[in-house]
Short mmCIF file of C-alpha atoms and ligand atoms in Angstrom, two decimals:
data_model
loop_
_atom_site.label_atom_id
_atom_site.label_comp_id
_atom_site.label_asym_id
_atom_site.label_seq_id
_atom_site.Cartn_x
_atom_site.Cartn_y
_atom_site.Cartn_z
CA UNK A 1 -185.72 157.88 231.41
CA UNK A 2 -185.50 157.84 227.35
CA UNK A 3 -184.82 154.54 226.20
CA UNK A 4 -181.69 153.95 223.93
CA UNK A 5 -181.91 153.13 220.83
CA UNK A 6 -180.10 150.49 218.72
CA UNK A 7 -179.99 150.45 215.31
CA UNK A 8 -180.68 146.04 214.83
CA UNK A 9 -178.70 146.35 211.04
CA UNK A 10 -179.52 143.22 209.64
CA UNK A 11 -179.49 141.02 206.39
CA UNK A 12 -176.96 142.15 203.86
CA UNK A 13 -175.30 141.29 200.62
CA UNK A 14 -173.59 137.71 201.52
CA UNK A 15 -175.44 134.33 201.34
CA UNK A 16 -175.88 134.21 205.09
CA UNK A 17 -178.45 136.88 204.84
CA UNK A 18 -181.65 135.24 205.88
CA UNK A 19 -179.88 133.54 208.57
CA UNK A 20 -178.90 137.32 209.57
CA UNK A 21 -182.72 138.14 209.51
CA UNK A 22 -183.64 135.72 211.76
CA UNK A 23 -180.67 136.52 214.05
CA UNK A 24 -182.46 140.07 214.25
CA UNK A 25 -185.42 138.56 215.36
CA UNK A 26 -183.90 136.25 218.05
CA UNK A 27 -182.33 139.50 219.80
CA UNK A 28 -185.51 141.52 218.98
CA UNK A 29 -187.66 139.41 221.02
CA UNK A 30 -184.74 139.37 223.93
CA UNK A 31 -184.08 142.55 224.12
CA UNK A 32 -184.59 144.48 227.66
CA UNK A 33 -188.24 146.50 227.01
CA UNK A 34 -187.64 148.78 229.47
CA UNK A 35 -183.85 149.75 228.71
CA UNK A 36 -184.10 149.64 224.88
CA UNK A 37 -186.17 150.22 221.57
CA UNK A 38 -185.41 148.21 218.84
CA UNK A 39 -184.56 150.47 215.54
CA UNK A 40 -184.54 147.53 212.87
CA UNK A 41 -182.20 148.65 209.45
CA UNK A 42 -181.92 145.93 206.84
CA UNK A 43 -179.49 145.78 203.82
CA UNK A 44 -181.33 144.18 200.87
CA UNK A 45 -179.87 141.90 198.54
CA UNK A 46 -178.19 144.64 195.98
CA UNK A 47 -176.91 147.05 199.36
CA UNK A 48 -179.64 149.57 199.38
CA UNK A 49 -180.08 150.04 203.28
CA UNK A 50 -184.48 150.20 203.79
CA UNK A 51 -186.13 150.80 207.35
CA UNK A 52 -186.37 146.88 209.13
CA UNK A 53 -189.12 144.88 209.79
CA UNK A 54 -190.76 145.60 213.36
CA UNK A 55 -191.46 142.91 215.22
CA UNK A 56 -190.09 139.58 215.66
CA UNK A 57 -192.85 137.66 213.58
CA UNK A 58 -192.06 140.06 210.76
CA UNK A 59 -188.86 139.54 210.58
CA UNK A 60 -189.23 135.91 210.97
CA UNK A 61 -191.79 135.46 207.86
CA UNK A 62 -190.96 133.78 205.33
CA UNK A 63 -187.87 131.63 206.65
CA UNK A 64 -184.51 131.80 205.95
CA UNK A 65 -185.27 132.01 201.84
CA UNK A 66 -187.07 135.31 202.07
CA UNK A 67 -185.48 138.75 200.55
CA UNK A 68 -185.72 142.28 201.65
CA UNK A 69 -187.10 144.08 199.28
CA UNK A 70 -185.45 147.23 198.51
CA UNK A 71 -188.06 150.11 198.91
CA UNK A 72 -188.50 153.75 197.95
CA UNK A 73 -187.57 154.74 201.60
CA UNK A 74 -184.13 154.19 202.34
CA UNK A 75 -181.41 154.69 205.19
CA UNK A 76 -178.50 156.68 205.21
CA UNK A 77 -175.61 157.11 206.84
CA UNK A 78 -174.40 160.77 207.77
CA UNK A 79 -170.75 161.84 208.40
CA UNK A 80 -169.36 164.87 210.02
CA UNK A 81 -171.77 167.39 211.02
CA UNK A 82 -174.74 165.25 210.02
CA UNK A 83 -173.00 161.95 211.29
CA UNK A 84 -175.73 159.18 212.53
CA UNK A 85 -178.18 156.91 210.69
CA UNK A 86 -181.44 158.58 208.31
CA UNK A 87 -184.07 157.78 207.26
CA UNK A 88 -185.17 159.50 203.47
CA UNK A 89 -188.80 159.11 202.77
CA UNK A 90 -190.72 161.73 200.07
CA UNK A 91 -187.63 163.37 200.28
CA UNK A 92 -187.94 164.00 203.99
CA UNK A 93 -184.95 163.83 206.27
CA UNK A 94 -185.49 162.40 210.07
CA UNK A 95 -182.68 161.47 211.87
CA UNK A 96 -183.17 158.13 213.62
CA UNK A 97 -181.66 159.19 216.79
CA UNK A 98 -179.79 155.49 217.11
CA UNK A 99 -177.59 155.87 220.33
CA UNK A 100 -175.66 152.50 219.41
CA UNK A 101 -175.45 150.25 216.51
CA UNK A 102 -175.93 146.36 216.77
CA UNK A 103 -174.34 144.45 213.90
CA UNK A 104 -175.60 141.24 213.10
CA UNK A 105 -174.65 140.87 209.16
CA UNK A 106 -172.29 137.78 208.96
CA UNK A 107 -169.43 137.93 205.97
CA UNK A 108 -168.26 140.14 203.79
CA UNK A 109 -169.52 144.08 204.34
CA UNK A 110 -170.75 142.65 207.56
CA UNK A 111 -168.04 140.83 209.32
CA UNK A 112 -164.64 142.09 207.37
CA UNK A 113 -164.46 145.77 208.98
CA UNK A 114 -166.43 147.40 206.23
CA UNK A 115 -169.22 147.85 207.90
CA UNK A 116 -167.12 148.54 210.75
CA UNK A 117 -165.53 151.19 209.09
CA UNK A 118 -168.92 153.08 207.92
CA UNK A 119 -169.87 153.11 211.61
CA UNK A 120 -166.44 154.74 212.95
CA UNK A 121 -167.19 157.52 210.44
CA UNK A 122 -170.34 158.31 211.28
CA UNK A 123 -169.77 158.56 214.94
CA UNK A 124 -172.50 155.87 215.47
CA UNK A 125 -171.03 153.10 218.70
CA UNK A 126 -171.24 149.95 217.79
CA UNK A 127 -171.46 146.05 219.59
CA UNK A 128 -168.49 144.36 218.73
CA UNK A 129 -164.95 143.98 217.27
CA UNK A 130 -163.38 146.77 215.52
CA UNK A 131 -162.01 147.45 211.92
CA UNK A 132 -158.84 145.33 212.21
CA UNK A 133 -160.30 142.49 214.50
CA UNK A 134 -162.71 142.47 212.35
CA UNK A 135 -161.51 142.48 208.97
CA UNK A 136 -158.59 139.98 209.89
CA UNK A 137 -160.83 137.78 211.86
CA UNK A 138 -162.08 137.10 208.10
CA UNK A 139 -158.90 136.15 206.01
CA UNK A 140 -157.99 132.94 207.13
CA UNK A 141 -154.50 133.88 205.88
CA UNK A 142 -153.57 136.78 207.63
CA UNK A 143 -155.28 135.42 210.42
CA UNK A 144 -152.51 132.60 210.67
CA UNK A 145 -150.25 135.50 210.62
CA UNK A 146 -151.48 136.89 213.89
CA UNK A 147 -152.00 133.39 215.53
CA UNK A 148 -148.61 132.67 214.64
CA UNK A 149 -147.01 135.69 215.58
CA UNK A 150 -148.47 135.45 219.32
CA UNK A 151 -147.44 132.17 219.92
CA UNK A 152 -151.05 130.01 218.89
CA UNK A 153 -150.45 127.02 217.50
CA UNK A 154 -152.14 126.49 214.09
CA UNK A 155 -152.46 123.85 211.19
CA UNK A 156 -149.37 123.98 208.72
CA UNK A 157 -150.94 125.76 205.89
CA UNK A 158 -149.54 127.13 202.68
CA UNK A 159 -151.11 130.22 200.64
CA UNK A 160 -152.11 130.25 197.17
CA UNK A 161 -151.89 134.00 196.62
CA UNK A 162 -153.80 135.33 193.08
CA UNK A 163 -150.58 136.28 191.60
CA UNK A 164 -148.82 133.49 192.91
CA UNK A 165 -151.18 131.00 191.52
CA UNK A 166 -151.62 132.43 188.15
CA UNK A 167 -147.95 132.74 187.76
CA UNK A 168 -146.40 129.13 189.12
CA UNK A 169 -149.20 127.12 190.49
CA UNK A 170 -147.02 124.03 189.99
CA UNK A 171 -144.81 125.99 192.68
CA UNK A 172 -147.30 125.83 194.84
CA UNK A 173 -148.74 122.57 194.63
CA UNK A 174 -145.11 121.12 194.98
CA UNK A 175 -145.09 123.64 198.42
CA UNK A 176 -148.22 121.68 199.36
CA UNK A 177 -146.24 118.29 199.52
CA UNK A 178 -145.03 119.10 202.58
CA UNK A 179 -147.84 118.89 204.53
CA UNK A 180 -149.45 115.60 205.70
CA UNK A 181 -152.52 114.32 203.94
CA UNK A 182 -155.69 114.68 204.07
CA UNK A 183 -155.36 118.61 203.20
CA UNK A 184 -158.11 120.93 203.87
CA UNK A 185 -158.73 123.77 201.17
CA UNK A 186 -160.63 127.30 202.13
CA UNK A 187 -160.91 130.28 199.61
CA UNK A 188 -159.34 132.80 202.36
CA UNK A 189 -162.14 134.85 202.60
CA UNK A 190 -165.78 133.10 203.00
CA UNK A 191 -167.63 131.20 205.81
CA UNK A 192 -169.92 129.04 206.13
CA UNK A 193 -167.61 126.09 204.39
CA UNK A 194 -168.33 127.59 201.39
CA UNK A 195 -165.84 126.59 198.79
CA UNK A 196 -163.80 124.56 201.23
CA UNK A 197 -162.74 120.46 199.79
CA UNK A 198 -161.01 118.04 201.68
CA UNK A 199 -157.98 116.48 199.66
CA UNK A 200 -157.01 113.09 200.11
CA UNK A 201 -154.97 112.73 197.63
CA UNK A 202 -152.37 115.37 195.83
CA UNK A 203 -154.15 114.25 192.08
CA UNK A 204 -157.18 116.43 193.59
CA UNK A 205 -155.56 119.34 194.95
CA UNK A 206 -155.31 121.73 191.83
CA UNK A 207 -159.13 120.70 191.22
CA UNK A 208 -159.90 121.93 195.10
CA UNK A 209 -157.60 124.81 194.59
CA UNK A 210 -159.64 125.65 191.67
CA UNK A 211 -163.25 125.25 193.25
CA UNK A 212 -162.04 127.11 196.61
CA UNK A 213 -160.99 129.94 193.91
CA UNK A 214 -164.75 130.85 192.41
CA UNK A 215 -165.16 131.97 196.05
CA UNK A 216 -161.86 133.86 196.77
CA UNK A 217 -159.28 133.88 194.63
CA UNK A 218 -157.00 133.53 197.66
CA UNK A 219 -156.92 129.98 198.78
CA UNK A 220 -155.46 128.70 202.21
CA UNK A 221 -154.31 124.87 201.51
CA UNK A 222 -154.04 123.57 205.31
CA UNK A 223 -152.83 120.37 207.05
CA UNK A 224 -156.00 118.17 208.40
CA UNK A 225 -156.18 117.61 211.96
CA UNK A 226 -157.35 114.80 213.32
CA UNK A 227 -159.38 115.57 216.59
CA UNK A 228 -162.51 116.86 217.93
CA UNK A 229 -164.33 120.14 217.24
CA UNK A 230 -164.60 122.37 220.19
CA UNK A 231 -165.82 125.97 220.39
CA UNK A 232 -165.49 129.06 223.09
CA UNK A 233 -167.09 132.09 223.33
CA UNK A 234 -164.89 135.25 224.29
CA UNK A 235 -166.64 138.14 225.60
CA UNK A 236 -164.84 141.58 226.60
CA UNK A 237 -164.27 142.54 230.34
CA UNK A 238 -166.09 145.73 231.86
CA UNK A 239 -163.51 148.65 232.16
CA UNK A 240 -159.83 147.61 231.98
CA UNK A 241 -160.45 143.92 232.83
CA UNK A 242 -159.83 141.14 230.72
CA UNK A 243 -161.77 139.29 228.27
CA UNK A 244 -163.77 136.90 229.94
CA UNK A 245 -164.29 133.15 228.47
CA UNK A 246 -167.08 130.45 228.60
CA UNK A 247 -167.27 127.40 228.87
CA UNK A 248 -166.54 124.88 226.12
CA UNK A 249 -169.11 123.58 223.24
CA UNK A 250 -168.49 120.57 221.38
CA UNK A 251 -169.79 120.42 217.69
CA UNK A 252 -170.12 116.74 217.84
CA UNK A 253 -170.29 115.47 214.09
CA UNK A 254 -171.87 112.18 212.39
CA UNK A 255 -170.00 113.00 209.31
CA UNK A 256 -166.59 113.62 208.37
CA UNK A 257 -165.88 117.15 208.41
CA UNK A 258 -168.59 120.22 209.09
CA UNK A 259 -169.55 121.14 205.81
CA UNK A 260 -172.26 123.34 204.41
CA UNK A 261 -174.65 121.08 204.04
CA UNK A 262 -174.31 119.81 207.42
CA UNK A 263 -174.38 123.01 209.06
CA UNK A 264 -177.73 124.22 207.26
CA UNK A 265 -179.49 121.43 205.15
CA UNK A 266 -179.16 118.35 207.06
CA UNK A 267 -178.73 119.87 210.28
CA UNK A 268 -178.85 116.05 211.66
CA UNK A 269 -175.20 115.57 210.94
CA UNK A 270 -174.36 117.04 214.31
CA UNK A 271 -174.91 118.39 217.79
CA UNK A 272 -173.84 120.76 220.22
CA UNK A 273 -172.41 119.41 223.06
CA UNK A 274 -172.36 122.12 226.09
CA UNK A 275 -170.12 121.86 228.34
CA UNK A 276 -167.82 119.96 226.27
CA UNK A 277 -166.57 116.75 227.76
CA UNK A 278 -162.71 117.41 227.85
CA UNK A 279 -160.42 116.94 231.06
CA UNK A 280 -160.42 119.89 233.16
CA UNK A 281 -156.57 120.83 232.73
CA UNK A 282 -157.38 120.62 229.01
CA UNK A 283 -160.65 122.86 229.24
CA UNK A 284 -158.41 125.15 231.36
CA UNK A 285 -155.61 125.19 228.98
CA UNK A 286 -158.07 126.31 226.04
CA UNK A 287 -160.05 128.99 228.17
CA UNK A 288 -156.68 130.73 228.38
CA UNK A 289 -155.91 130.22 224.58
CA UNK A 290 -159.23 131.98 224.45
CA UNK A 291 -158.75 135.13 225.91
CA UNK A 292 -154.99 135.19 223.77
CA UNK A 293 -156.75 135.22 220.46
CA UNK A 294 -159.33 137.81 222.13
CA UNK A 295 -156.26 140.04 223.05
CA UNK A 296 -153.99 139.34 219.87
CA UNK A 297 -156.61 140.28 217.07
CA UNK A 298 -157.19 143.50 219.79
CA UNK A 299 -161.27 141.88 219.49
CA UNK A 300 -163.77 144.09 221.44
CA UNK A 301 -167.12 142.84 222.50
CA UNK A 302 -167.01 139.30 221.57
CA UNK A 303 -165.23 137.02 219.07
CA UNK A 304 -165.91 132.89 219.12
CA UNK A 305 -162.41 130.97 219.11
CA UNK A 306 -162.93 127.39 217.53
CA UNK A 307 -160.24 124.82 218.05
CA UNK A 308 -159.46 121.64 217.20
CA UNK A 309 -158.50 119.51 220.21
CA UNK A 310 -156.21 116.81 218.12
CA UNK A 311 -156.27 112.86 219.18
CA UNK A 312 -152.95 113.07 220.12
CA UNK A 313 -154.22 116.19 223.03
CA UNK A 314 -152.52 118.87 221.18
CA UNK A 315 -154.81 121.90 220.65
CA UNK A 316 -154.79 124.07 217.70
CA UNK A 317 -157.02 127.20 216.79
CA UNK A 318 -158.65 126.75 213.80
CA UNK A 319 -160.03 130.00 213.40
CA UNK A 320 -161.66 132.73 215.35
CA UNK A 321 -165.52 134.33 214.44
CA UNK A 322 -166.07 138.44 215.44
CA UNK A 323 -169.74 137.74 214.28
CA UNK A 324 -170.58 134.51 215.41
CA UNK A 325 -173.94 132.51 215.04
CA UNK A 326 -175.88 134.71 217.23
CA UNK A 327 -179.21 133.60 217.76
CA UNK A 328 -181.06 132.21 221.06
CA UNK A 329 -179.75 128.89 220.04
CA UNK A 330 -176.55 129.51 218.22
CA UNK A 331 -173.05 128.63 219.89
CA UNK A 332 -172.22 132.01 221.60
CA UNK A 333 -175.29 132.62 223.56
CA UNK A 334 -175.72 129.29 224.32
CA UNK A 335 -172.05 128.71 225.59
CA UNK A 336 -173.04 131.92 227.49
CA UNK A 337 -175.71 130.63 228.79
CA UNK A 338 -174.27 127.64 230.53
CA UNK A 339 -171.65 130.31 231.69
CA UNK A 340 -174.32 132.11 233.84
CA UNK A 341 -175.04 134.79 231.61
CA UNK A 342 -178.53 134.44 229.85
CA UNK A 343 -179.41 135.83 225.98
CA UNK A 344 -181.10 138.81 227.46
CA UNK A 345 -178.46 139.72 229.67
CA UNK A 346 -175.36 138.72 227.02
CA UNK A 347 -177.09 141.19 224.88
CA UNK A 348 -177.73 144.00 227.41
CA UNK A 349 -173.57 143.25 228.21
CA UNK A 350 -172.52 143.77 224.39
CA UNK A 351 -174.62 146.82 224.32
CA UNK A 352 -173.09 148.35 227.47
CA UNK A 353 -170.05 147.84 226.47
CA UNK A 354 -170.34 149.43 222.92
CA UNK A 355 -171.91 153.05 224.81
CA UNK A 356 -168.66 152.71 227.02
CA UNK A 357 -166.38 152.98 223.90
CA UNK A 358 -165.77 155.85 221.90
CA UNK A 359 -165.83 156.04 218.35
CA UNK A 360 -162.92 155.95 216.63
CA UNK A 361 -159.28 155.98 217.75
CA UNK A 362 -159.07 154.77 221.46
N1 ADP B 1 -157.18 121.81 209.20
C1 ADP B 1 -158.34 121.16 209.35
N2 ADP B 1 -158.40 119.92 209.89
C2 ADP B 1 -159.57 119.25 210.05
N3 ADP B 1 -160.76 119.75 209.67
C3 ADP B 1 -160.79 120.98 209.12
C4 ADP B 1 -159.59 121.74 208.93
N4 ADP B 1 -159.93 122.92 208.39
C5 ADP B 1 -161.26 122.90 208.24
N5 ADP B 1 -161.79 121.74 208.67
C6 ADP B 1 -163.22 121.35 208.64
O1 ADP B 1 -163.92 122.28 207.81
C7 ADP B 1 -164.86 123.06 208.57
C8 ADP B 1 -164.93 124.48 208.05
O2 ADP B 1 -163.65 125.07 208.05
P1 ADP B 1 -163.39 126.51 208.67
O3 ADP B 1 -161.95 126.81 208.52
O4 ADP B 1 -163.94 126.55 210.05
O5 ADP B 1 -164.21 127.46 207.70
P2 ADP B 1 -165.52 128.35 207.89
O6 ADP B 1 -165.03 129.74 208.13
O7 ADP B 1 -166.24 128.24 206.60
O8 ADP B 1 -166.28 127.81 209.07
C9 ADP B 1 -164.35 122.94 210.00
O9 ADP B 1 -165.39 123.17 210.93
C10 ADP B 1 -163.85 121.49 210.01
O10 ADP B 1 -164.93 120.57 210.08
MG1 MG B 2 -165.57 127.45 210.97
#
């Protein structure tokens, strides 16, 4: 039997590209041999989409610094009568045959539905969460607006739109008053904690506003919560059953809040904690929050809910991820793992579950 073949479509424009490289790798080396060959495409730094690196060493040289180098032979994608990916060499055309696409490009033109988006138009299946899941699992603020509007409680938060901002911004910081101190600022649209402060005090808010805006120009100012840090992986059901959900990771931290640095430079600052200690009726509770955000965003494949489980036992969602941290030790898979459901098999899953949707509008 032909093996199918999934495009690994790696790397990309945002800074989380080398992590994205390595992410390749990690499912590269766990994919099932026997069911499927690998068909590496990475994005270099300035877009131009260049056949991947082939094995797993390859793709891991160099560590998390190293670029892809944009080359003379490049991938396309096709629409329409010649929909699918292909590959341009001399001027040669060969069609890479992909069966099913495998997304692992974190941010923007990765994570937002862009990418998303390209895929639906060229008829090419895909692992994971659609257009909208996708692109509104990636602005914090209208992500608040689908929380909200099913019911999941979130963080008070206020929005510093562009317009808004650049018109009245005393407006807005007097809207800020109202919610309790410490504040947490976010430019809407990043990861990572990039551009994200922590206010103590209302003297530093336009400064955080203003930081948070060289990332986004629309900021989310948000009540702090006081609590723990506790994560859970949301993977889609076969046919018409629901989502299923893992158990719960704790991202147990030795510093104050989980900044950049923390989650990629000193790396010390914390530690996953799988299965997170929380009482059972808690755990329970927040399985079933889960699957809601799963089933309000309309996610497919998989999306990773993180919550903040407050002192006071009042859980909040602080935000949800449709391209989580997705290599052999990263959250998902690992919170998978402890489920019963190994990297291999998690990835042979996600890929089953793309070739069972159709493209476009289902
Ligand atoms: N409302 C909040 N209360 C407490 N801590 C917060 C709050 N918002 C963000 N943080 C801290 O900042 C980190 C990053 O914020 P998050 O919204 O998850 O952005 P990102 O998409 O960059 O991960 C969180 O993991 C948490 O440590
Ligand atoms: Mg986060």
């Amino acid at each position: 039997m032909a093996k199918t073949r999934v495009a690994l479509i790696y790397g990309g424009v945002s800074g989380e590209r080398g992590v994205s490289r390595l992410t390749a790798a990690s499912v590269m080396r766990a994919m099932d041999a026997e069911k499927y060959e690998a068909v590496p495409v990475a994005i270099a730094p300035d877009g131009t989409w260049v056949p991947g690196e082939t094995t797993p060493e390859a793709l891991e040289a160099g560590g998390v610094e190293r670029e892809i180098e944009p080359g003379a032979t490049t991938v396309r994608v096709g629409f329409g009568r010649d929909r699918g990916l292909f590959l341009i060499s001399d001027g040669e055309v060969t069609n890479l045959n992909v069966d099913v696409a495998f997304p692992l490009v974190h941010g923007p033109f990765g994570e937002d539905g862009t990418m998303q988006g390209l895929l639906e138009m060229a008829g090419i299946p895909y692992v994971g969460d659609g257009v909208f899941a996708s692109a509104a699992g990636m602005d914090k603020a209208y992500m608040k607006v689908v929380l909200e509007g099913a019911g999941i409680p979130v963080a008070p938060y206020v929005v510093a739109e562009p317009h808004r901002w650049n018109r009245d911004s005393e407006g807005v910081l007097q809207e800020a008053t109202k919610l309790q101190l410490p504040l947490y600022v976010k430019p809407a649209r990043a990861g990572s904690s990039i551009g994200i402060s922590r206010v103590a005090d209302f003297a530093d808010l336009r400064r955080a506003v203003e930081e948070a805006r060289k990332v986004d120009p629309k900021v989310l100012i948000e009540e702090g919560i006081k609590g723990r840090e506790i994560e859970c992986a949301v993977l889609q059901g076969r046919g018409d059953a629901s989502a299923r959900a893992s158990v719960l990771g704790e991202i147990v931290l030795g510093v104050q809040w989980y900044d950049f640095s923390t989650k990629y430079l000193a790396t010390e600052g914390f530690r996953m904690a799988v299965p997170a200690d929380v009482p059972a009726e808690t755990a329970a509770d927040m399985r079933d929050m889960a699957v809601r955000v799963f089933e309000a965003f309309g996610c497919e494949g998989m999306t990773r809910v993180d919550f903040f489980l407050a002192d006071d036992g009042r859980i909040f969602v602080n935000e949800h991820n449709t391209v989580p941290g997705f290599t052999a030790v990263s959250m998902y898979p690992v919170l998978w793992e402890h489920t019963g459901l190994p990297y291999s098999a998690l990835i042979d899953e996600l890929i089953e579950l793309a070739l069972a949707k159709p493209a476009g509008v289902h």
